[in-house]
PDB file of C-alpha atoms in Angstrom:
ATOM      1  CA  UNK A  12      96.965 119.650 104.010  1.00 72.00           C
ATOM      2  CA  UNK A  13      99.647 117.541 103.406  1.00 84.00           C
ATOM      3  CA  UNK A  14      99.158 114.203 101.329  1.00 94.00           C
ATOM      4  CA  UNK A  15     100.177 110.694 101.932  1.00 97.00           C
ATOM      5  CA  UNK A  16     103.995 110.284 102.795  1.00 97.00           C
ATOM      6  CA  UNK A  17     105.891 107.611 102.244  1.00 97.00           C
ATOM      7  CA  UNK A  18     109.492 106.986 103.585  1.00 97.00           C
ATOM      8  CA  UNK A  19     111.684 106.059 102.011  1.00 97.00           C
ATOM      9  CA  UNK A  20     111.675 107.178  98.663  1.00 96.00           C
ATOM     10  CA  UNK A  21     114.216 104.470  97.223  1.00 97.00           C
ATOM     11  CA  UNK A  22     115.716 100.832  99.075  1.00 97.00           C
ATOM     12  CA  UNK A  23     118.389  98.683  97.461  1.00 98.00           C
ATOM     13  CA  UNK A  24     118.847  95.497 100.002  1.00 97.00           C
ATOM     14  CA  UNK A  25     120.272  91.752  99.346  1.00 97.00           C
ATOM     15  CA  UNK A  26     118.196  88.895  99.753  1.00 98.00           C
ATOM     16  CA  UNK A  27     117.367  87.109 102.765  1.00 98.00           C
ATOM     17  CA  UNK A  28     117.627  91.235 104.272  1.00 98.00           C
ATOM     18  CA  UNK A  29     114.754  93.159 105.899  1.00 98.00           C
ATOM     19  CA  UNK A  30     113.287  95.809 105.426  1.00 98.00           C
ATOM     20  CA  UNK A  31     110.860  98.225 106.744  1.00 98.00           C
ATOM     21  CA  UNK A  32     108.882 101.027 104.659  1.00 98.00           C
ATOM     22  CA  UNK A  33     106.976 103.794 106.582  1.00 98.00           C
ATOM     23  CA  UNK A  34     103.585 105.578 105.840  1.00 98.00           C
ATOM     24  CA  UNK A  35     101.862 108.425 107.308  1.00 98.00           C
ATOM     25  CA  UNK A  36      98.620 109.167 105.843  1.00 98.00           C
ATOM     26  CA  UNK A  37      96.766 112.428 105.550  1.00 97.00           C
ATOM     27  CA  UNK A  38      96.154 114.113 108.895  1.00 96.00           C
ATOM     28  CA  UNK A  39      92.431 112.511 109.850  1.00 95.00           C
ATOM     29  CA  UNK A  40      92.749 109.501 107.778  1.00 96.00           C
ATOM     30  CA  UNK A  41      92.506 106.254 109.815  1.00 96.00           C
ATOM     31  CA  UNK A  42      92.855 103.440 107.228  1.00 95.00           C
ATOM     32  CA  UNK A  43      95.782 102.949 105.477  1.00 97.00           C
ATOM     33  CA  UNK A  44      96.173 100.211 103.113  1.00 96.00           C
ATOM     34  CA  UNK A  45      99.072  98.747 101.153  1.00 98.00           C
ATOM     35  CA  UNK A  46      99.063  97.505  97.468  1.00 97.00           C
ATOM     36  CA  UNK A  47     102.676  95.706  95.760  1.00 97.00           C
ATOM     37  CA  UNK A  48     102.809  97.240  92.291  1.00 95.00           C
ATOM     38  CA  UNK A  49     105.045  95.270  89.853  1.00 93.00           C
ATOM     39  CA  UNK A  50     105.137  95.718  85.792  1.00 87.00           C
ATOM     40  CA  UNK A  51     102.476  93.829  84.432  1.00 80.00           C
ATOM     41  CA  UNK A  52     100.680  92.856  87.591  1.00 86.00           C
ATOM     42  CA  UNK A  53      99.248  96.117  88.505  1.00 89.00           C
ATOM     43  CA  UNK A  54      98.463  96.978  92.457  1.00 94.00           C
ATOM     44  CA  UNK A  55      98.502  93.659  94.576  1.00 96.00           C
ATOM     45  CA  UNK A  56      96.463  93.815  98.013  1.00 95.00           C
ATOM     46  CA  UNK A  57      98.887  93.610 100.917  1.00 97.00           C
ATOM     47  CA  UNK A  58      96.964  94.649 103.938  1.00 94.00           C
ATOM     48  CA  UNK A  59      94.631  97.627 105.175  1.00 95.00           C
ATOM     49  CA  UNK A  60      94.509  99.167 108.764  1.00 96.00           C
ATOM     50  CA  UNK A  61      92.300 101.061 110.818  1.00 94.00           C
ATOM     51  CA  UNK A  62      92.483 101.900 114.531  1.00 93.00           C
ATOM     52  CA  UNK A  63      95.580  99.838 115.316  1.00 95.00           C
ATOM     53  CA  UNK A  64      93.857  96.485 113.840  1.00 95.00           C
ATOM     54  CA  UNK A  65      94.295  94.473 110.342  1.00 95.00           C
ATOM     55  CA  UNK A  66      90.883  94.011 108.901  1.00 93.00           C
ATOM     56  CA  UNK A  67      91.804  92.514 105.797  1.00 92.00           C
ATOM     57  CA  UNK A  68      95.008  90.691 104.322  1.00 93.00           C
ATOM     58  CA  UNK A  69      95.593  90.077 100.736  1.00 93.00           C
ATOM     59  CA  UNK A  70      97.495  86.706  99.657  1.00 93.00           C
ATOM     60  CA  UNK A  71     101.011  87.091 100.499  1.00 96.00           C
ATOM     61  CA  UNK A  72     103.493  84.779 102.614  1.00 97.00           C
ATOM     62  CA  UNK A  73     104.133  85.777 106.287  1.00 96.00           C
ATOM     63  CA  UNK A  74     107.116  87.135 105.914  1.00 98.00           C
ATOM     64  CA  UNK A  75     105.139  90.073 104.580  1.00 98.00           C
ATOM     65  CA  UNK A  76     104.008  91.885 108.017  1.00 97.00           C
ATOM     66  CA  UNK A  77     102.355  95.734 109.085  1.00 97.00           C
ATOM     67  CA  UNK A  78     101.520  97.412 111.930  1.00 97.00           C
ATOM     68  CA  UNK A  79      99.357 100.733 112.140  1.00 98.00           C
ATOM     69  CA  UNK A  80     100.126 103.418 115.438  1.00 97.00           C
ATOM     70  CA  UNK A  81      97.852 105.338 117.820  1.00 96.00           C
ATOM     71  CA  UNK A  82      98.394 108.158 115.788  1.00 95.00           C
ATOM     72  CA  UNK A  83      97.787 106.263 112.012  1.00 96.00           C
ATOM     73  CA  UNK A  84     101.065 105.905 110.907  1.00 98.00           C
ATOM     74  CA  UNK A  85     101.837 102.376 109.640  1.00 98.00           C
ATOM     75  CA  UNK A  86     104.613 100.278 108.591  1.00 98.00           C
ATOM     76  CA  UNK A  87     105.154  97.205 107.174  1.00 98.00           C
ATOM     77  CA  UNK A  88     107.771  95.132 107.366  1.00 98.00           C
ATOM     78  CA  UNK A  89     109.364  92.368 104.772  1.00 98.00           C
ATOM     79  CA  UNK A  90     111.501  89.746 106.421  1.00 96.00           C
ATOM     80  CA  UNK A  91     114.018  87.107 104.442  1.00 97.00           C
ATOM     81  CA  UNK A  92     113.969  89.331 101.316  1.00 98.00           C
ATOM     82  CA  UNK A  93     113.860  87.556  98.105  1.00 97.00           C
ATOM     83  CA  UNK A  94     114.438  88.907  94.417  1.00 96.00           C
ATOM     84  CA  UNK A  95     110.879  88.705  93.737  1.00 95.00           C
ATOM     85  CA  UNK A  96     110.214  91.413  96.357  1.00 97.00           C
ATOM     86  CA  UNK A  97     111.827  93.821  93.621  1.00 97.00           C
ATOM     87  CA  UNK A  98     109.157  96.304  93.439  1.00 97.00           C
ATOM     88  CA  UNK A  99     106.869  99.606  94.111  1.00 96.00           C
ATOM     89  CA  UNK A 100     105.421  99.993  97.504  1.00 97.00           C
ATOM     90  CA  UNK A 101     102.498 102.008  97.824  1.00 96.00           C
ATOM     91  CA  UNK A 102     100.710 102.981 100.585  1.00 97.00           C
ATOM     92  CA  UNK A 103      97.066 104.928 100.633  1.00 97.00           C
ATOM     93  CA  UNK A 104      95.008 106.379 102.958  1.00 97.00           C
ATOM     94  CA  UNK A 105      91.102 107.171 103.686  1.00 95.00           C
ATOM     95  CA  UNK A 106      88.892 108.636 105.869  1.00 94.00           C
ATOM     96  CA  UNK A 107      87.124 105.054 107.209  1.00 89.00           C
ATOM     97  CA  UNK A 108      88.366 102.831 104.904  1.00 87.00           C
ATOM     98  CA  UNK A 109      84.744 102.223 103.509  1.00 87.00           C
ATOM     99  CA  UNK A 110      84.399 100.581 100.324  1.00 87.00           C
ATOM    100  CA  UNK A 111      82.791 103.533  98.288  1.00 88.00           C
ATOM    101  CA  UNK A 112      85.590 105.743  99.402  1.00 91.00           C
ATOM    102  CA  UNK A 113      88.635 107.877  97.582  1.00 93.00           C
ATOM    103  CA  UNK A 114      92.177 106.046  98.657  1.00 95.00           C
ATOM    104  CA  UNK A 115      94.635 108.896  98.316  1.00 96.00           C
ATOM    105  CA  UNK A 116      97.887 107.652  97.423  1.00 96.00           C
ATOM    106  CA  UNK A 117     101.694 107.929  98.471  1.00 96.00           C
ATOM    107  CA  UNK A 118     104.500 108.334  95.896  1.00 94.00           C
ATOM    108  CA  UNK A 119     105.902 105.118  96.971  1.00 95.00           C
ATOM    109  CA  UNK A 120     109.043 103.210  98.142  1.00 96.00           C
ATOM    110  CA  UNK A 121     110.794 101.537  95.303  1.00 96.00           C
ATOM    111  CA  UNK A 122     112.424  98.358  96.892  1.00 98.00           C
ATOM    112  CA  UNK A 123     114.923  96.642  95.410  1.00 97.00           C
ATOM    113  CA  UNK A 124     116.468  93.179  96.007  1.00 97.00           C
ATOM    114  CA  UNK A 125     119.739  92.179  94.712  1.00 96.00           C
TER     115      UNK A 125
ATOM    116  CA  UNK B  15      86.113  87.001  95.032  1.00 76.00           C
ATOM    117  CA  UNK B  16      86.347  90.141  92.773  1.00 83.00           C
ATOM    118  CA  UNK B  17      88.237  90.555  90.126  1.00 90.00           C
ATOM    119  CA  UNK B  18      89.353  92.744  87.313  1.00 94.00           C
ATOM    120  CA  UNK B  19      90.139  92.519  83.562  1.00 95.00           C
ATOM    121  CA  UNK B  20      91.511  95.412  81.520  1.00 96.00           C
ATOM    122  CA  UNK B  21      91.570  94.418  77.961  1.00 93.00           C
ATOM    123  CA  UNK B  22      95.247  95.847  76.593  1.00 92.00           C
ATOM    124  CA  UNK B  23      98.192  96.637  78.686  1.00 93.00           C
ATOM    125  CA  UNK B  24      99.283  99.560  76.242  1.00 96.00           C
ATOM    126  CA  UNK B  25      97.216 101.457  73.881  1.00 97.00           C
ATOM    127  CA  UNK B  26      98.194 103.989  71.211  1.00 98.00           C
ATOM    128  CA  UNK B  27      95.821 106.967  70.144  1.00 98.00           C
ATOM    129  CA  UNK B  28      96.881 110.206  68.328  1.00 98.00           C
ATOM    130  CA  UNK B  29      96.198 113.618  69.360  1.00 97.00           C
ATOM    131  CA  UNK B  30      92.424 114.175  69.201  1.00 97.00           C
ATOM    132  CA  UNK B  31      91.786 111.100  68.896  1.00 98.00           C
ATOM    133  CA  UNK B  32      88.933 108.928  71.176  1.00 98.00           C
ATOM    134  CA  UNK B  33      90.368 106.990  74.369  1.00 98.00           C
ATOM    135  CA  UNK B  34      88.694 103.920  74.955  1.00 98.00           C
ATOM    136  CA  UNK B  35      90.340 101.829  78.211  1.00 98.00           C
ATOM    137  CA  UNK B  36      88.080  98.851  78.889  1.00 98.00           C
ATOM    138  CA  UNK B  37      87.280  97.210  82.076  1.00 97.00           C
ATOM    139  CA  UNK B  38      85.877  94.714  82.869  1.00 97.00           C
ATOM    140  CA  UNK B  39      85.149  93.397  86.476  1.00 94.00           C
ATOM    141  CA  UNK B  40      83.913  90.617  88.587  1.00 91.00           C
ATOM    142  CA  UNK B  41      82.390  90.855  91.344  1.00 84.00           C
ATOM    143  CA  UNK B  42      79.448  88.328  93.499  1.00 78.00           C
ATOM    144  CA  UNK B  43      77.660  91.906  94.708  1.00 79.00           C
ATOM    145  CA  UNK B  44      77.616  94.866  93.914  1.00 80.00           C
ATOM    146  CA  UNK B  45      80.104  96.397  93.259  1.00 88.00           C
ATOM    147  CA  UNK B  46      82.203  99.799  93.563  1.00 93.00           C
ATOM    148  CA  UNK B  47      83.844 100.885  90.849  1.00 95.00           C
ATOM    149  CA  UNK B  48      86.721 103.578  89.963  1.00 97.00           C
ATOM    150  CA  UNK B  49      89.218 104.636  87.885  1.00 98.00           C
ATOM    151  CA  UNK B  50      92.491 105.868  89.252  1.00 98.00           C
ATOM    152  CA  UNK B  51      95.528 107.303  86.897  1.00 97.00           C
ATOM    153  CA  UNK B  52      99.307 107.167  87.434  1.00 95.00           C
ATOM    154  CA  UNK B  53     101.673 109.388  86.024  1.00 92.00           C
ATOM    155  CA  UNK B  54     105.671 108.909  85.976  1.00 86.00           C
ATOM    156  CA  UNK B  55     106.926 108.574  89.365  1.00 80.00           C
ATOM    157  CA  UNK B  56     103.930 109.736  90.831  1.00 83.00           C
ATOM    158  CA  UNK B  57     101.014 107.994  93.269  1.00 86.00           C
ATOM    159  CA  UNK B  58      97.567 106.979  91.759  1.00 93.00           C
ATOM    160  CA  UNK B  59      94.994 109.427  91.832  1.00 94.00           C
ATOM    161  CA  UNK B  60      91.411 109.246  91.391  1.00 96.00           C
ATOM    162  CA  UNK B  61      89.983 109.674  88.216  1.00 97.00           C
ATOM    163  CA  UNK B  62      85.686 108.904  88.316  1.00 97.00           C
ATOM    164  CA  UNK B  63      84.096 106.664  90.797  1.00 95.00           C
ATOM    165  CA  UNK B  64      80.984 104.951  90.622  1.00 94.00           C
ATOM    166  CA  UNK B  65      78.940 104.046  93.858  1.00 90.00           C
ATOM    167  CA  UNK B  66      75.011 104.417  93.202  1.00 84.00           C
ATOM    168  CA  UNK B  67      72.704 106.557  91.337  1.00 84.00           C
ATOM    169  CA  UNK B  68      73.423 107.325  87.426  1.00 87.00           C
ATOM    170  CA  UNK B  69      75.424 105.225  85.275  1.00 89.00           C
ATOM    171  CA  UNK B  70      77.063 107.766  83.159  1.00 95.00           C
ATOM    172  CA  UNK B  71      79.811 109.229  85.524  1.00 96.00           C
ATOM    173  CA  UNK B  72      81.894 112.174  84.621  1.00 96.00           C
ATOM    174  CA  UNK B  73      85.808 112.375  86.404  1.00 95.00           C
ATOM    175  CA  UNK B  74      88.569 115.276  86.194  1.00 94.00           C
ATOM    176  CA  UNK B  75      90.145 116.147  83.173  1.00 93.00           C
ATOM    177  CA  UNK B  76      86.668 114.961  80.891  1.00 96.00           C
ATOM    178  CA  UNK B  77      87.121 111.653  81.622  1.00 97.00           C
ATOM    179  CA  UNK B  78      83.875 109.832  81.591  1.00 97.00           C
ATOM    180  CA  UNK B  79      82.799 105.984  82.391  1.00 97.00           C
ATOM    181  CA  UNK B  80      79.688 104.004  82.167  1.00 95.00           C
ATOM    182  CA  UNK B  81      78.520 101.252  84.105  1.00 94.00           C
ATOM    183  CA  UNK B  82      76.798  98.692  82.303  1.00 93.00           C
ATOM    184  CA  UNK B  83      75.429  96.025  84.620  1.00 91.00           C
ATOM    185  CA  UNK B  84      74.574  93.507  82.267  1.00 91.00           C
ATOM    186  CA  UNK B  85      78.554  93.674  80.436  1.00 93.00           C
ATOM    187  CA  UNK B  86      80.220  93.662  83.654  1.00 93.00           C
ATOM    188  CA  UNK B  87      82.295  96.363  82.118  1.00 95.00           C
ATOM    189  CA  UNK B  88      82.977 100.128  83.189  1.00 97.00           C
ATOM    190  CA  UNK B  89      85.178 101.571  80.493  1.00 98.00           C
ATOM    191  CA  UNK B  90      86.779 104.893  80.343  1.00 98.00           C
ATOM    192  CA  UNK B  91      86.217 107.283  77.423  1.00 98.00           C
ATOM    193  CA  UNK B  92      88.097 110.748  76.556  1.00 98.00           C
ATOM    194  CA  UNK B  93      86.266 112.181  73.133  1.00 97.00           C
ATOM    195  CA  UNK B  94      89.546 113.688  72.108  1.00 97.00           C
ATOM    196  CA  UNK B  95      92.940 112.903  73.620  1.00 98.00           C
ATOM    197  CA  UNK B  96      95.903 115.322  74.885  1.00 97.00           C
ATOM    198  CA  UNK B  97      99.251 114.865  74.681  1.00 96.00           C
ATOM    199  CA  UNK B  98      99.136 115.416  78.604  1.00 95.00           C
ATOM    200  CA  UNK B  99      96.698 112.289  79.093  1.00 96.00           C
ATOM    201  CA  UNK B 100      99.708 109.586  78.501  1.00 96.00           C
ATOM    202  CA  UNK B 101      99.722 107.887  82.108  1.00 97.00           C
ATOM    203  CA  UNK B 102      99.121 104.529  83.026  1.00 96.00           C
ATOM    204  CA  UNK B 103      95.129 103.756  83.894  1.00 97.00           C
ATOM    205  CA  UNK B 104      93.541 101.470  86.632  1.00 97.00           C
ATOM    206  CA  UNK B 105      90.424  99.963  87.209  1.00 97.00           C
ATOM    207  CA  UNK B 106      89.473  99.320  90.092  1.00 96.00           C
ATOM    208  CA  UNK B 107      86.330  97.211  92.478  1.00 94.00           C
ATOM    209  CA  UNK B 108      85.292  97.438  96.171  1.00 91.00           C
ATOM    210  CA  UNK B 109      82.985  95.469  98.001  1.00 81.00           C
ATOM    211  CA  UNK B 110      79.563  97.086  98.675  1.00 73.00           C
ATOM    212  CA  UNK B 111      78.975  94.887 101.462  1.00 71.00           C
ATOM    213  CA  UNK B 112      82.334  96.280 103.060  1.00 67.00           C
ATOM    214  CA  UNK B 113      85.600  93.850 103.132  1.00 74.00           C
ATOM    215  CA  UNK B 114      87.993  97.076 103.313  1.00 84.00           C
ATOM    216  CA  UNK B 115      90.037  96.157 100.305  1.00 89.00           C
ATOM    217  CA  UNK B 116      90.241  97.706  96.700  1.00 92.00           C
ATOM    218  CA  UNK B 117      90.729  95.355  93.791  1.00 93.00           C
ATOM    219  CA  UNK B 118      92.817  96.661  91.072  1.00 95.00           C
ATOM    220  CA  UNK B 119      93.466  95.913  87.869  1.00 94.00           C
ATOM    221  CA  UNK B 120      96.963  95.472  85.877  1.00 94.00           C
ATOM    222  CA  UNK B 121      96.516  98.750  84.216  1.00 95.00           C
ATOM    223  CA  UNK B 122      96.640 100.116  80.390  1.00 96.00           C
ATOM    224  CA  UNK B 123      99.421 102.411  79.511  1.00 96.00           C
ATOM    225  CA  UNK B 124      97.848 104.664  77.181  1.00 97.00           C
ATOM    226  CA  UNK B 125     100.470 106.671  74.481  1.00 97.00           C
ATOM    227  CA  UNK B 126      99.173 109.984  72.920  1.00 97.00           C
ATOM    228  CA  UNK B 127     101.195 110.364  69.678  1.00 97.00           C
ATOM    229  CA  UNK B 128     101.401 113.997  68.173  1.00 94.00           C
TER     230      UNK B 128
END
């Protein structure tokens, strides 16, 4: 079964650019979530999707955006890029998305903002 | 709101030695608990999980982490390190009452010296 893949691997854009990173989770997984993962901050909450709908949304500005498809791939989208949006992108995936469950990780999209 | 703490951002041990990665979380319910590891250029991957039931819980690779209700803290353990156990570590809280989000921590690079 293949895992969690994340495309693409590596982004170098200039500010006020956007950008959009794609995810497909593992075949049968609905939710897919998204965490920011900087040095020294560890994994900041983005969003998480399940069936096409955002049921939760962490505490970033709007120009941070996602969108999940009939088939479970999702994307999300950064708008009016800014240095501080330098960072790791990772997406993960689950079965339900229920709290007591395994997230299975991507390898990530390494975003950088010049 | 849940949070977690992980006391150190990098910690040494030699070969053989004990790992001790502490954790310690917040959280208004009960919680969900896990460990997940990263190594170099790779996703996270689980690690141990905690959801009900005993309080000793035993991961891959003889990782091991106890819940202790009245600490707030679920640190991880390793009786004798490897050389192939330098990663960087997250903790990690869910919601029991659901929410569909993961709370991570900012990690603890651990470094096995020979």
């Amino acid at each position: 079964k293949a895992g969690v893949t994340q495309t693409p691997r590596y982004l170098i854009k200039t500010r006020g650019q956007q950008v959009t990173l794609s995810c497909s989770p593992i075949s049968g997984h609905r939710s897919v979530s998204w965490y920011q993962q900087t040095p020294g901050q560890g994994l900041q909450f983005l969003f998480e999707y399940f069936s096409e709908t955002q049921r939760n949304k962490g505490n970033f500005p709007g120009r941070f955006s996602g969108r999940q498809f009939s088939n479970s791939r999702s994307e999300m989208n950064v708008s009016t890029l800014e240095l501080g949006d330098s960072a790791l992108y990772l997406c993960a995936s689950s079965l339900l998305g229920d709290s007591n469950e395994k997230l299975f990780f991507g390898s990530g999209t390494q975003l950088s903002v010049l | 709101a849940q949070s977690v703490t992980q006391l150190g951002s990098h910690v040494s041990v030699s070969e053989g030695a004990l790992v001790l990665l502490r954790c310690n979380y917040s959280s208004s319910v009960p919680p969900y608990l896990f460990w997940y590891v990263q190594y170099p250029n790779q996703g996270l991957q689980l690690l141990l999980k905690y959801t009900t039931g005993a309080t000793l819980v035993k991961g891959i690779n003889g990782f091991e982490a106890e819940f202790k209700k009245s600490e707030t803290s679920f640190h991880l353990t390793k009786p004798s390190a490897h050389m192939s156990d330098a990663a960087e570590y997250f903790c990690a809280v869910s919601d029991r009452t659901g929410g569909f989000k993961t709370i991570f921590g900012a990690g603890t690079r651990l470094f096995v010296k020979a």
